Amino acid sequence: MHRGYVLAWSVDHISSMSIQARARARWPLLRKPCADDRTREGSRCASGYSYPVIPNPPLLTLKHILETPLPPIEWDCEPIIPHRRRVVVFGEFGALKSWLLLHLSLHLAAGADWLGFRVPRPRCVLYIDEEMAEEDLRRRIKQLAAGMHRSPSEFPGDLRAYPRVGVTFDQAGAQRLLMHLRREAYAPDVIVVESLVRVLVGNENFAWDVAA
């Protein structure tokens, strides 16, 4: 049902607290390194500290890298936004990130080139907004669409807005969102989220939480 990935997270700031400090705060057992951690991955070493199990993928040989053909890149917005990839939009508070993402979303839905960048085909866009009230979101979309001089029928990819409903990007929240999309019979190609800090269960500055 869900064909796309998160296109854009909106992030207002990055804390100066180090990733290492956050890791130690989250996993007390990882507060001190173990001299033999390279040989005891996933187990409790002599000093009593545990390490998570990290899968070991096979090494890629140079021969494989150079001789194995790659599929062509599919673009949402060429050459800056590849399809089925995560993209983060970062800026200070008040830098008009929300306007930018809405403007981009409408152009993706229309299949229209955006700010000089090629949009190869219309996309079905789900715009999750946990910042603005519904009325404010609707007003912005109407203003931007009016500037494009297009009627609703001229957005073949479609755009659906989902404002202030408490979406969370953990396992339970993702399941609730997918169930709702199935009920609505809507399968987005692209999901835009405003903003990361509102939907993330964890901390936006901690790689483990974001990767999950």
mmCIF file of N, CA and C in Angstrom, residues 15-33 49-52 54 202-209:
data_model
loop_
_atom_site.group_PDB
_atom_site.id
_atom_site.type_symbol
_atom_site.label_atom_id
_atom_site.label_comp_id
_atom_site.label_asym_id
_atom_site.label_seq_id
_atom_site.Cartn_x
_atom_site.Cartn_y
_atom_site.Cartn_z
ATOM 1 N N SER A 15 21.387 20.311 18.264
ATOM 2 C CA SER A 15 22.013 20.566 19.551
ATOM 3 C C SER A 15 23.509 20.316 19.481
ATOM 4 N N SER A 16 24.252 21.007 20.331
ATOM 5 C CA SER A 16 25.698 20.824 20.364
ATOM 6 C C SER A 16 26.116 19.632 21.214
ATOM 7 N N MET A 17 25.143 19.006 21.903
ATOM 8 C CA MET A 17 25.478 17.841 22.720
ATOM 9 C C MET A 17 25.973 16.723 21.828
ATOM 10 N N SER A 18 27.049 16.096 22.203
ATOM 11 C CA SER A 18 27.670 15.101 21.348
ATOM 12 C C SER A 18 26.849 13.823 21.273
ATOM 13 N N ILE A 19 26.985 13.137 20.156
ATOM 14 C CA ILE A 19 26.329 11.845 19.983
ATOM 15 C C ILE A 19 26.823 10.865 21.040
ATOM 16 N N GLN A 20 28.111 10.931 21.353
ATOM 17 C CA GLN A 20 28.663 10.014 22.344
ATOM 18 C C GLN A 20 27.997 10.211 23.693
ATOM 19 N N ALA A 21 27.787 11.453 24.088
ATOM 20 C CA ALA A 21 27.146 11.718 25.371
ATOM 21 C C ALA A 21 25.718 11.214 25.381
ATOM 22 N N ARG A 22 25.010 11.377 24.268
ATOM 23 C CA ARG A 22 23.629 10.894 24.197
ATOM 24 C C ARG A 22 23.583 9.372 24.254
ATOM 25 N N ALA A 23 24.548 8.727 23.609
ATOM 26 C CA ALA A 23 24.584 7.269 23.646
ATOM 27 C C ALA A 23 24.801 6.776 25.065
ATOM 28 N N ARG A 24 25.689 7.430 25.780
ATOM 29 C CA ARG A 24 25.955 7.009 27.155
ATOM 30 C C ARG A 24 24.754 7.249 28.054
ATOM 31 N N ALA A 25 24.018 8.327 27.785
ATOM 32 C CA ALA A 25 22.834 8.608 28.585
ATOM 33 C C ALA A 25 21.732 7.601 28.301
ATOM 34 N N ARG A 26 21.641 7.163 27.036
ATOM 35 C CA ARG A 26 20.564 6.242 26.668
ATOM 36 C C ARG A 26 20.859 4.814 27.095
ATOM 37 N N TRP A 27 22.134 4.394 26.941
ATOM 38 C CA TRP A 27 22.509 3.027 27.300
ATOM 39 C C TRP A 27 23.607 3.068 28.360
ATOM 40 N N PRO A 28 23.244 3.079 29.641
ATOM 41 C CA PRO A 28 24.261 3.152 30.700
ATOM 42 C C PRO A 28 25.319 2.067 30.597
ATOM 43 N N LEU A 29 24.950 0.912 30.061
ATOM 44 C CA LEU A 29 25.915 -0.179 29.962
ATOM 45 C C LEU A 29 27.027 0.113 28.961
ATOM 46 N N LEU A 30 26.832 1.152 28.161
ATOM 47 C CA LEU A 30 27.833 1.481 27.160
ATOM 48 C C LEU A 30 28.719 2.650 27.593
ATOM 49 N N ARG A 31 28.729 2.952 28.884
ATOM 50 C CA ARG A 31 29.428 4.147 29.327
ATOM 51 C C ARG A 31 30.941 4.023 29.302
ATOM 52 N N LYS A 32 31.466 2.807 29.302
ATOM 53 C CA LYS A 32 32.907 2.633 29.255
ATOM 54 C C LYS A 32 33.260 1.620 28.176
ATOM 55 N N PRO A 33 34.308 1.883 27.419
ATOM 56 C CA PRO A 33 34.704 0.918 26.386
ATOM 57 C C PRO A 33 35.321 -0.317 27.004
ATOM 58 N N TYR A 49 30.416 -4.694 30.651
ATOM 59 C CA TYR A 49 29.589 -3.820 29.828
ATOM 60 C C TYR A 49 29.136 -4.553 28.579
ATOM 61 N N SER A 50 27.848 -4.367 28.218
ATOM 62 C CA SER A 50 27.274 -5.078 27.078
ATOM 63 C C SER A 50 27.354 -4.242 25.814
ATOM 64 N N TYR A 51 27.437 -4.932 24.692
ATOM 65 C CA TYR A 51 27.479 -4.281 23.394
ATOM 66 C C TYR A 51 26.380 -4.857 22.516
ATOM 67 N N PRO A 52 25.689 -3.990 21.743
ATOM 68 C CA PRO A 52 24.615 -4.508 20.890
ATOM 69 C C PRO A 52 25.171 -5.367 19.770
ATOM 70 N N ILE A 54 25.660 -6.249 16.132
ATOM 71 C CA ILE A 54 25.658 -5.514 14.883
ATOM 72 C C ILE A 54 25.898 -6.509 13.760
ATOM 73 N N GLY A 202 11.874 9.939 20.429
ATOM 74 C CA GLY A 202 13.294 9.950 20.732
ATOM 75 C C GLY A 202 13.834 11.345 20.534
ATOM 76 N N ASN A 203 15.048 11.436 20.032
ATOM 77 C CA ASN A 203 15.704 12.722 19.875
ATOM 78 C C ASN A 203 16.194 12.890 18.452
ATOM 79 N N GLU A 204 15.875 14.040 17.841
ATOM 80 C CA GLU A 204 16.230 14.280 16.449
ATOM 81 C C GLU A 204 17.735 14.363 16.207
ATOM 82 N N ASN A 205 18.518 14.573 17.293
ATOM 83 C CA ASN A 205 19.965 14.679 17.165
ATOM 84 C C ASN A 205 20.677 13.358 17.397
ATOM 85 N N PHE A 206 19.908 12.301 17.652
ATOM 86 C CA PHE A 206 20.507 11.011 17.980
ATOM 87 C C PHE A 206 20.286 10.048 16.816
ATOM 88 N N ALA A 207 21.370 9.625 16.203
ATOM 89 C CA ALA A 207 21.295 8.837 14.974
ATOM 90 C C ALA A 207 20.485 7.560 15.149
ATOM 91 N N TRP A 208 20.601 6.916 16.313
ATOM 92 C CA TRP A 208 19.874 5.659 16.524
ATOM 93 C C TRP A 208 18.372 5.873 16.444
ATOM 94 N N ASP A 209 17.874 6.961 17.063
ATOM 95 C CA ASP A 209 16.443 7.248 17.042
ATOM 96 C C ASP A 209 15.959 7.576 15.628
#
